[in-house]
Short mmCIF file of C-alpha atoms in Angstrom, two decimals:
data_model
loop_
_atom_site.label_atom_id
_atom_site.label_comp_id
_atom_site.label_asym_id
_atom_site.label_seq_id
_atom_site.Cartn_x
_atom_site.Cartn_y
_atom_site.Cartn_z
CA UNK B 1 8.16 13.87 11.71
CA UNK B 2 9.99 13.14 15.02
CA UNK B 3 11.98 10.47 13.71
CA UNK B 4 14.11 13.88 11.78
CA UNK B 5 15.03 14.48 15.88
CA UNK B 6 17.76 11.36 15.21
CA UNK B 7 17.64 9.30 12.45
CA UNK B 8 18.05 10.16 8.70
CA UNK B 9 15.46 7.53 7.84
CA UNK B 10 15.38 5.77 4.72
CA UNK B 11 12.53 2.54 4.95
CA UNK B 12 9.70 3.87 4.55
CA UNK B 13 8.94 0.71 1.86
CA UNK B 14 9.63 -1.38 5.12
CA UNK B 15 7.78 0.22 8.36
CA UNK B 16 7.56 4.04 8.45
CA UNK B 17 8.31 6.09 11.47
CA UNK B 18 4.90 7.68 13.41
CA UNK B 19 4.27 10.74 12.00
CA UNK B 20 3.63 13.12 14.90
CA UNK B 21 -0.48 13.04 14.45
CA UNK B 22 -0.79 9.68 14.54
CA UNK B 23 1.64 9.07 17.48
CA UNK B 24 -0.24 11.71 19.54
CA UNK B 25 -3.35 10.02 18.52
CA UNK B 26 -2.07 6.60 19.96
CA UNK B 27 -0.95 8.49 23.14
CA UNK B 28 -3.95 9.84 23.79
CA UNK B 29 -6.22 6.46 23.04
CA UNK B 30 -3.66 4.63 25.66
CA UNK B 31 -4.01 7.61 28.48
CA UNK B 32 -8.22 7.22 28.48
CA UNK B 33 -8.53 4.01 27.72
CA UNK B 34 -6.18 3.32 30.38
CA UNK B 35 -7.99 5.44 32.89
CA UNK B 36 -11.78 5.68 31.43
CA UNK B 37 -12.44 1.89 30.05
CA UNK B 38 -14.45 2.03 27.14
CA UNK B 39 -16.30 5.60 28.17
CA UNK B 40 -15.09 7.10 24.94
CA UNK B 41 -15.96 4.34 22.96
CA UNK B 42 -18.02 6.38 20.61
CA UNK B 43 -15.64 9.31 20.08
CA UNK B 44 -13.02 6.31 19.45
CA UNK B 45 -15.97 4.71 16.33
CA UNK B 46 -16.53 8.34 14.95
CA UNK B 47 -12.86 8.42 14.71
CA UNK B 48 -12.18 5.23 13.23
CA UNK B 49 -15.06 6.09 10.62
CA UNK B 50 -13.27 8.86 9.22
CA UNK B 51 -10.91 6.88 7.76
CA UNK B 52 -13.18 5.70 5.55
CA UNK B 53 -14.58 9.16 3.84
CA UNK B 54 -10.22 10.03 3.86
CA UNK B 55 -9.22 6.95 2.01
CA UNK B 56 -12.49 7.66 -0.44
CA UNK B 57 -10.95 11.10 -1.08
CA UNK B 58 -7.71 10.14 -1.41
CA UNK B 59 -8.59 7.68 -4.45
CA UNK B 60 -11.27 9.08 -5.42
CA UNK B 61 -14.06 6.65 -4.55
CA UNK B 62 -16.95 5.96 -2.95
CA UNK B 63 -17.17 5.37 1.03
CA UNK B 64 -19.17 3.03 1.00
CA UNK B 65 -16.51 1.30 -1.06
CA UNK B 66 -14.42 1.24 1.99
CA UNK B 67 -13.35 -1.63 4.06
CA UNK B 68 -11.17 -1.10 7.29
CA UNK B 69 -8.95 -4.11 7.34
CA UNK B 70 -5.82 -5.44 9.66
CA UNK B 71 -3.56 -5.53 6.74
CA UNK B 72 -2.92 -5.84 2.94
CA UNK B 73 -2.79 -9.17 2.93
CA UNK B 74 -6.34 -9.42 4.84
CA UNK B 75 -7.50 -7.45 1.39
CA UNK B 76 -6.24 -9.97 -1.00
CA UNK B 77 -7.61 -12.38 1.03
CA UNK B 78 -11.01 -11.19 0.76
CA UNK B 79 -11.14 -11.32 -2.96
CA UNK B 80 -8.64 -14.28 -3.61
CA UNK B 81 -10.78 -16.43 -1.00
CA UNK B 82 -14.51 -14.18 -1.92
CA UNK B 83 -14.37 -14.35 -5.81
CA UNK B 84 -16.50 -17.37 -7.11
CA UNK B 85 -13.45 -19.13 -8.93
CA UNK B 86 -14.69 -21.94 -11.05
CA UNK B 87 -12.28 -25.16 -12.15
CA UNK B 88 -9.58 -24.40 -15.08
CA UNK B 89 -9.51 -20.54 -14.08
CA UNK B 90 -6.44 -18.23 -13.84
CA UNK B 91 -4.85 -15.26 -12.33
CA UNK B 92 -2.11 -13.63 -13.88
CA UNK B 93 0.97 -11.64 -11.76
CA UNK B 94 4.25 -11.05 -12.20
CA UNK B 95 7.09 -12.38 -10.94
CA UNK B 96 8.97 -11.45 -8.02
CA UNK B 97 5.38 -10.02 -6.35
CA UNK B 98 5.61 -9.88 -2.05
CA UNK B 99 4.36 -12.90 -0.71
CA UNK B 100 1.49 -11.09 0.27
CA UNK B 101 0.43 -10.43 -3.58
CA UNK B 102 1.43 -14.56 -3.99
CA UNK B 103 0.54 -16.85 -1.64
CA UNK B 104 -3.08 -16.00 -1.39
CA UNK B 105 -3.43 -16.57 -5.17
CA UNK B 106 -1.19 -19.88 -5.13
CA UNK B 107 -3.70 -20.92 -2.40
CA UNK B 108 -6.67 -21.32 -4.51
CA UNK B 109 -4.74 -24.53 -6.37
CA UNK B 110 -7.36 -26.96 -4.61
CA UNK B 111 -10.17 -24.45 -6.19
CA UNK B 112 -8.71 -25.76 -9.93
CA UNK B 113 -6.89 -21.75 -10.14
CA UNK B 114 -3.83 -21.71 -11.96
CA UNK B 115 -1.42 -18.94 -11.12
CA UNK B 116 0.04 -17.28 -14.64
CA UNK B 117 3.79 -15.79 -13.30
CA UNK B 118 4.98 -13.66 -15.94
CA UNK B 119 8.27 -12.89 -16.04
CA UNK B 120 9.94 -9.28 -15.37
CA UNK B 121 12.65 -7.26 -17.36
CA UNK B 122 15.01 -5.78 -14.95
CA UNK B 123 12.54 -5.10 -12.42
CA UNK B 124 9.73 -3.88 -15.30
CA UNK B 125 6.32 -4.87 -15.35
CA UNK B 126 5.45 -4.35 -18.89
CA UNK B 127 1.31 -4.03 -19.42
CA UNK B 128 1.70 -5.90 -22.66
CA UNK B 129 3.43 -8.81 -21.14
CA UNK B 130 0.63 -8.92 -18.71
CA UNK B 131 -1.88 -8.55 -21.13
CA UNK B 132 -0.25 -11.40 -23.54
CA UNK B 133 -0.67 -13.36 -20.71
CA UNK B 134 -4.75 -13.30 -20.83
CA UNK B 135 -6.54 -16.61 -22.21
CA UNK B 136 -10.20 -17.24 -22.07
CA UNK B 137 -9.51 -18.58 -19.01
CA UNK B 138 -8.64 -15.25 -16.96
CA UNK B 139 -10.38 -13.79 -14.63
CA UNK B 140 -7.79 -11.27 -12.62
CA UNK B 141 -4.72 -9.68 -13.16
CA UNK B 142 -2.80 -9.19 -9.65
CA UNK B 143 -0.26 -6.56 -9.63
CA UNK B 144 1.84 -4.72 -7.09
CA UNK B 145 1.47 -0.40 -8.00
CA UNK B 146 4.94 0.11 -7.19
CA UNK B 147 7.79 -3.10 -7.04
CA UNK B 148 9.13 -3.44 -3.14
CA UNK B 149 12.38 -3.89 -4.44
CA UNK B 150 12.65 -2.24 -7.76
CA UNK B 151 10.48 0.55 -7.05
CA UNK B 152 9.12 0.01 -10.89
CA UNK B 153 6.06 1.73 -10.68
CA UNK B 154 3.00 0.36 -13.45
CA UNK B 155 1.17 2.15 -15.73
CA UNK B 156 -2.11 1.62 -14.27
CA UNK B 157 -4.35 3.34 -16.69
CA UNK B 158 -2.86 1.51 -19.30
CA UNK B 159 -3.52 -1.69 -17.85
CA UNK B 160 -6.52 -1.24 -16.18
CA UNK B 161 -7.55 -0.11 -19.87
CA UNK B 162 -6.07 -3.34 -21.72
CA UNK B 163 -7.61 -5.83 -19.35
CA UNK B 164 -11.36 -4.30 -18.85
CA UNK B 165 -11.19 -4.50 -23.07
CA UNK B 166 -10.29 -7.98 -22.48
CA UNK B 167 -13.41 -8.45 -19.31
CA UNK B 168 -10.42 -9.34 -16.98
CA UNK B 169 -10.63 -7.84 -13.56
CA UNK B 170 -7.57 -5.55 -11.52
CA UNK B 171 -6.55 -6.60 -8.35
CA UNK B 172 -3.98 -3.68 -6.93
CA UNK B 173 -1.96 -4.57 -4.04
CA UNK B 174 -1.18 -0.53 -3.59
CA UNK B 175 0.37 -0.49 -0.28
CA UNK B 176 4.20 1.40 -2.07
CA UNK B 177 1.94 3.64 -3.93
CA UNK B 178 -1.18 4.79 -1.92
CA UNK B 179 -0.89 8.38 -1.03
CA UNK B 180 2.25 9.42 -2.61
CA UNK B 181 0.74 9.15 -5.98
CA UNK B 182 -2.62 10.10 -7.56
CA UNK B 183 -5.04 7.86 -7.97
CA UNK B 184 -8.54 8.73 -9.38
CA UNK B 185 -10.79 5.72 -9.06
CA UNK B 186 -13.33 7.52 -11.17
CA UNK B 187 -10.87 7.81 -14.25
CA UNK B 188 -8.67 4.68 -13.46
CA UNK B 189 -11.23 2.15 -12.60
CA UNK B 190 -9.19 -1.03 -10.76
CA UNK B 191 -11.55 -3.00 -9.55
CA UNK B 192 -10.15 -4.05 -5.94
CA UNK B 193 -7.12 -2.85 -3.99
CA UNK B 194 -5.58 -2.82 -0.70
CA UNK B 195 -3.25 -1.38 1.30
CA UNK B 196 -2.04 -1.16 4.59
CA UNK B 197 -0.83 1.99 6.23
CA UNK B 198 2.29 1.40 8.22
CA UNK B 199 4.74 2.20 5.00
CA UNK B 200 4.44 5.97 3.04
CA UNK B 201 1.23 6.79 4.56
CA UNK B 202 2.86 6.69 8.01
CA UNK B 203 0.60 4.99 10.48
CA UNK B 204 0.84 2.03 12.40
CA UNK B 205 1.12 -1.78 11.98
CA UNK B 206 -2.41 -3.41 11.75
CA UNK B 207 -4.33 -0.86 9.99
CA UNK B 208 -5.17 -0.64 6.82
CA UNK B 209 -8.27 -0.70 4.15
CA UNK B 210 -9.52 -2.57 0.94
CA UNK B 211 -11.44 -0.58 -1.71
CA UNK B 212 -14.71 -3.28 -3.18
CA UNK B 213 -16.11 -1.19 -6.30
CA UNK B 214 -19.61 -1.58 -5.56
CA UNK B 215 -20.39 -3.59 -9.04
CA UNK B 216 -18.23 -5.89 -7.44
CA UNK B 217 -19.98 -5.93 -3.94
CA UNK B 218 -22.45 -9.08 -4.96
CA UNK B 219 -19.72 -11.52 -6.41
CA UNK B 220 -17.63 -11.65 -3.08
CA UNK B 221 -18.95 -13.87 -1.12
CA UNK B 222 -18.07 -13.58 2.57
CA UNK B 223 -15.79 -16.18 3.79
CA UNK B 224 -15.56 -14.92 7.56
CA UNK B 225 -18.60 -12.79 9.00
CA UNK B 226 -19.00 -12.09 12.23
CA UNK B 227 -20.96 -9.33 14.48
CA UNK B 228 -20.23 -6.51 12.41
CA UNK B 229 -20.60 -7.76 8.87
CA UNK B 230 -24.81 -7.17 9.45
CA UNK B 231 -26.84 -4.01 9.48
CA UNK B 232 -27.56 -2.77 12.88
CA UNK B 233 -24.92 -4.46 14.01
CA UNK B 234 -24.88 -3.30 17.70
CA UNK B 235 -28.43 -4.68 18.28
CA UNK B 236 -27.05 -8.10 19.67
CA UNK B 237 -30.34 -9.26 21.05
CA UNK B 238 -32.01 -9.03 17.82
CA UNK B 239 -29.18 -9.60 15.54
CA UNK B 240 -30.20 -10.74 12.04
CA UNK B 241 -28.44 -12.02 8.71
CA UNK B 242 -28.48 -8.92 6.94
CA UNK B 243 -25.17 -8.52 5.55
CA UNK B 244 -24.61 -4.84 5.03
CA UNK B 245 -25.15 -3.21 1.37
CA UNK B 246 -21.13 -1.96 1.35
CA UNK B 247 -17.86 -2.67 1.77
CA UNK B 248 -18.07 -2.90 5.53
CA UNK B 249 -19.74 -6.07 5.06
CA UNK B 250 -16.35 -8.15 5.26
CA UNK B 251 -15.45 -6.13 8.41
CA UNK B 252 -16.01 -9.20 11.22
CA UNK B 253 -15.60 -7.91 14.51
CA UNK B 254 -14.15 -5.70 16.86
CA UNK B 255 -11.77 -3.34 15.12
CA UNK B 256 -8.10 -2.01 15.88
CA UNK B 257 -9.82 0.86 16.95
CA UNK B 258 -6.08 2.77 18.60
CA UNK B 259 -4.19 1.83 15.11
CA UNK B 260 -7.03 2.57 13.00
CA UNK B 261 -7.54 5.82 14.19
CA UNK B 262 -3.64 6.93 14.54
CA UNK B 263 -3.52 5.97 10.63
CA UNK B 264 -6.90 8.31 10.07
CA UNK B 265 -4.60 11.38 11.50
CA UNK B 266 -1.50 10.87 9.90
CA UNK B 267 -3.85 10.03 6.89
CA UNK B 268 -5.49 13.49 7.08
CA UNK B 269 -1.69 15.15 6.48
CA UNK B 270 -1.73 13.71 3.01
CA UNK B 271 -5.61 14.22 2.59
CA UNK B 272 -4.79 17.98 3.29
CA UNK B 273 -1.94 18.66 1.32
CA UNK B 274 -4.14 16.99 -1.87
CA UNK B 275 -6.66 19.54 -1.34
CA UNK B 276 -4.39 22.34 -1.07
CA UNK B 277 -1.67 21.79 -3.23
CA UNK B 278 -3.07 19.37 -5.33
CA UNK B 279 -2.83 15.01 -5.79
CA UNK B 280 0.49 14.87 -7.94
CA UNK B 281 1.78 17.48 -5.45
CA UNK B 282 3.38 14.76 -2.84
CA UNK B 283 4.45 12.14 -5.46
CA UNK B 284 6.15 15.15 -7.34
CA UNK B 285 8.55 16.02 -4.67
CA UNK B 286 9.23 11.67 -4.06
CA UNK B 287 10.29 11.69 -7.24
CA UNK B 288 12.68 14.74 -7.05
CA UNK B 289 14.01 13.82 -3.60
CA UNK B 290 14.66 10.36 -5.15
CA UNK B 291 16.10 11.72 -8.33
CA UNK B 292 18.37 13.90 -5.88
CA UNK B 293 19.90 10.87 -4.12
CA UNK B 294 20.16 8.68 -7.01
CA UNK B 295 22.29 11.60 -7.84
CA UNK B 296 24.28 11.48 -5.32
CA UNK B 297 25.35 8.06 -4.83
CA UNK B 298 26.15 7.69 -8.38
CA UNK B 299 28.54 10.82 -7.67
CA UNK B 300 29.86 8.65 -4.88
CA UNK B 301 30.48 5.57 -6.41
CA UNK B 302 27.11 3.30 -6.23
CA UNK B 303 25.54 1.63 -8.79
CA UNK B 304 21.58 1.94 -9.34
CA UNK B 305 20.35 -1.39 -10.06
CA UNK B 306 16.67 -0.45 -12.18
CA UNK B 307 16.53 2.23 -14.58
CA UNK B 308 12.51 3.27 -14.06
CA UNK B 309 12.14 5.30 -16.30
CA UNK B 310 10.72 7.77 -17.72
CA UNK B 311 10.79 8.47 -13.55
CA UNK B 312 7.36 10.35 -14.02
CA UNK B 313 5.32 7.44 -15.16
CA UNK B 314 7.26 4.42 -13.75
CA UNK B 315 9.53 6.17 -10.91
CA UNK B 316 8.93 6.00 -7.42
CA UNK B 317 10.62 7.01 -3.96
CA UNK B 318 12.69 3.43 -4.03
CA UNK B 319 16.08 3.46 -4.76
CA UNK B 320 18.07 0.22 -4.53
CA UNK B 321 21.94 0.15 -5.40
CA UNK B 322 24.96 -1.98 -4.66
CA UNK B 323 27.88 -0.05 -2.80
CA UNK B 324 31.17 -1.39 -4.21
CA UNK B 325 33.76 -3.80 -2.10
CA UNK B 326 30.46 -3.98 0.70
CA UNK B 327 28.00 -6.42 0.84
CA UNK B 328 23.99 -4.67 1.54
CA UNK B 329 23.86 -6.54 4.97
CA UNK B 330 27.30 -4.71 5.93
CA UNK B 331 26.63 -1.45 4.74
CA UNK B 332 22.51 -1.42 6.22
CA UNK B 333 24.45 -1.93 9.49
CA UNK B 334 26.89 0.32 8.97
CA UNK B 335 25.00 2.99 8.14
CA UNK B 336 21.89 2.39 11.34
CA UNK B 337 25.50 3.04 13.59
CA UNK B 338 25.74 6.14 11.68
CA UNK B 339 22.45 6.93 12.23
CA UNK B 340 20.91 6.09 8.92
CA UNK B 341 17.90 3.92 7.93
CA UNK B 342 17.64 1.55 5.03
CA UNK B 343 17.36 -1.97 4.00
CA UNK B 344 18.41 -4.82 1.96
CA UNK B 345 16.36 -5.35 -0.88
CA UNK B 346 16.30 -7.35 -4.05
CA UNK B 347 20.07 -7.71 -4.07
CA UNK B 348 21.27 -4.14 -3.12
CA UNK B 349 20.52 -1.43 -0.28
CA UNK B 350 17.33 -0.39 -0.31
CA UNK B 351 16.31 3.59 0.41
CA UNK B 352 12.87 4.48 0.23
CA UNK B 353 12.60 8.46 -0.16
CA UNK B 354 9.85 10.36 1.77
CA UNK B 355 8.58 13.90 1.46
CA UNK B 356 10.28 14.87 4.07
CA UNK B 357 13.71 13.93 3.61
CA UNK B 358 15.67 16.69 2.84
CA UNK B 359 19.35 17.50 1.84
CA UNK B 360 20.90 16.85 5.15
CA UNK B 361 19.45 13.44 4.80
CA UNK B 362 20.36 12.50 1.67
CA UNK B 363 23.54 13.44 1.83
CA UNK B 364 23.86 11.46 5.64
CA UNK B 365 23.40 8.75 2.84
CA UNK B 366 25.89 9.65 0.01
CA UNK B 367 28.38 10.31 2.55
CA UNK B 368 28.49 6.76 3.46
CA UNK B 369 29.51 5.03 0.48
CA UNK B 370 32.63 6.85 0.12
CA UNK B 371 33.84 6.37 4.15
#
């Protein structure tokens, strides 16, 4: 991580640093695109294409449940705008969601969709509150993996569990979660998810993927199509209707083919260490580098605002705490002059814990709340 080489870096729940793959990946698309046009072109699609076998390892899926998508919210969009919504329907979420995980829901008012907000307890998402929720009238239950502010991670078997008993869907808006922590789509069966990579899997803005179980492939209907939403897509003289039989269907046009494969390399770290070490081993050491700090500023004088535990089921690399006698706008500036990273985030200072943060950084952190 070449970020290490100044900053003790602490917002990786905002935009991560480049790790050093994916960064030499984007240097290397700029120097032949910039002298070779599109010459490569091919080598650049093969690229771009492994991100969808990585992302089907790394959850445990299918490729051809794979989309390649700009963004998270482009993923919500495709099922909140795809998913044939009759009049009187709702979709349950909690409160306090990103406005990615809201606003495409809220949208579908003029469709007759009500929006169910149920209400958190300090910062929790409980699965039975969720679950309570459910009328006859459900269809979907939205739900953040991890909270952006209180780091509350969900139980996701649990709920994924409660609502298929109940034949309500799971929509997971995973991008806080998605390769720190294990998820086996084979086991845990959500039904739709997206994520973006530009946060803890360390890859650029504008680059990200949707997973569309394949049982679910049919009831989407796509809202935008374009040249490459059809099989044989690069025949453009004889172009037909055919939409494609998998996920890539609701992938329009041209891609972000520099972003998309810089995210495919840094994506390959975490794909790697899975294989060799295991899928619990990356979210393991989150959790104790996270435990570590929490430590730390408590020694110092902070004040945690969410208790997630038990840490291994509801924990996550997100720590937010209030520094006494400083307001989180003075201290995040404070400590970027100081050479430390974080943000300001659900009414405290946000730092988000990598991997790779290590004692020096943490205690760059810890240091400050007593200067």
């Amino acid at each position: 991580m070449p970020v290490t080489n100044n900053w003790a870096y602490f917002d990786h729940s905002a935009v991560a640093p480049l790790s050093q793959p994916a960064a030499e990946t984007l240097r290397q698309f700029t120097d032949m695109a910039s002298t070779s046009g599109d010459v490569h072109w091919l080598e650049w699609s093969a690229k771009v294409e492994t991100l969808r076998g990585l992302t089907a390892e790394l959850v445990q899926c299918d490729k051809d449940e794979v989309a390649l998508v700009p963004n998270t919210t482009a993923g919500i969009n495709i099922v909140a705008n795809g998913y044939p919504w009759q009049n009187g329907d709702n979709v349950v979420l909690p409160e306090g969601e990103f406005p990615s995980n809201r606003f495409p829901w809220l949208n579908l008012a003029d469709r007759g969709v009500e929006v169910k907000t149920i209400a958190r307890r300090d910062g929790r998402v409980e699965v039975d509150d969720l679950i309570a929720a459910i009328d006859d009238n459900t269809k979907m239950i939205a739900v953040s993996w991890v909270g952006y502010a209180s780091g509350f991670r969900i139980d996701l078997d649990a709920l994924v569990t409660e609502a298929h008993a109940r034949g309500v869907l799971v929509f997971l808006d995973a991008i806080q979660g998605m390769g720190i922590y294990p998820l086996d789509l084979s086991t845990c069966d959500v039904d739709f998810l997206s994520a973006d990579g530009h946060k803890w899997m360390l890859g650029p803005e504008g680059a990200g993927v949707a997973v569309i179980r394949r049982r679910h492939l049919e009831t989407l209907r796509c809202e935008n199509v374009g040249w490459a939403s059809v099989r044989n897509a690069h025949l453009f003289s004889g172009a037909t209707f055919d939409l494609r039989d998998d996920a890539g269907r609701f992938e329009t046009g041209s891609a972000n083919m520099s972003g998309l494969m810089a995210f495919a390399s840094s994506l390959e770290l975490f794909v790697e260490v899975g294989r060799i070490h295991g899928p619990a081993a990356i979210g393991d050491r989150v959790l104790e580098r996270a435990a570590r700090l929490r430590q730390l500023i408590t020694e110092k004088g902070a004040k945690p605002l969410f208790q997630n535990d038990p840490p291994e089921i509801h924990g996550s690399g997100i720590v937010t705490f209030e520094v006494p006698g400083e307001s989180p706008a003075d201290f995040r500036t404070r400590a970027i002059e100081n050479g430390v990273v974080v943000s300001c985030r659900g009414g405290g200072v946000r730092a988000s814990v990598h991997v790779y943060n290590d004692d020096v950084d943490l205690k760059r952190l810890a240091d400050l709340i007593s200067s």
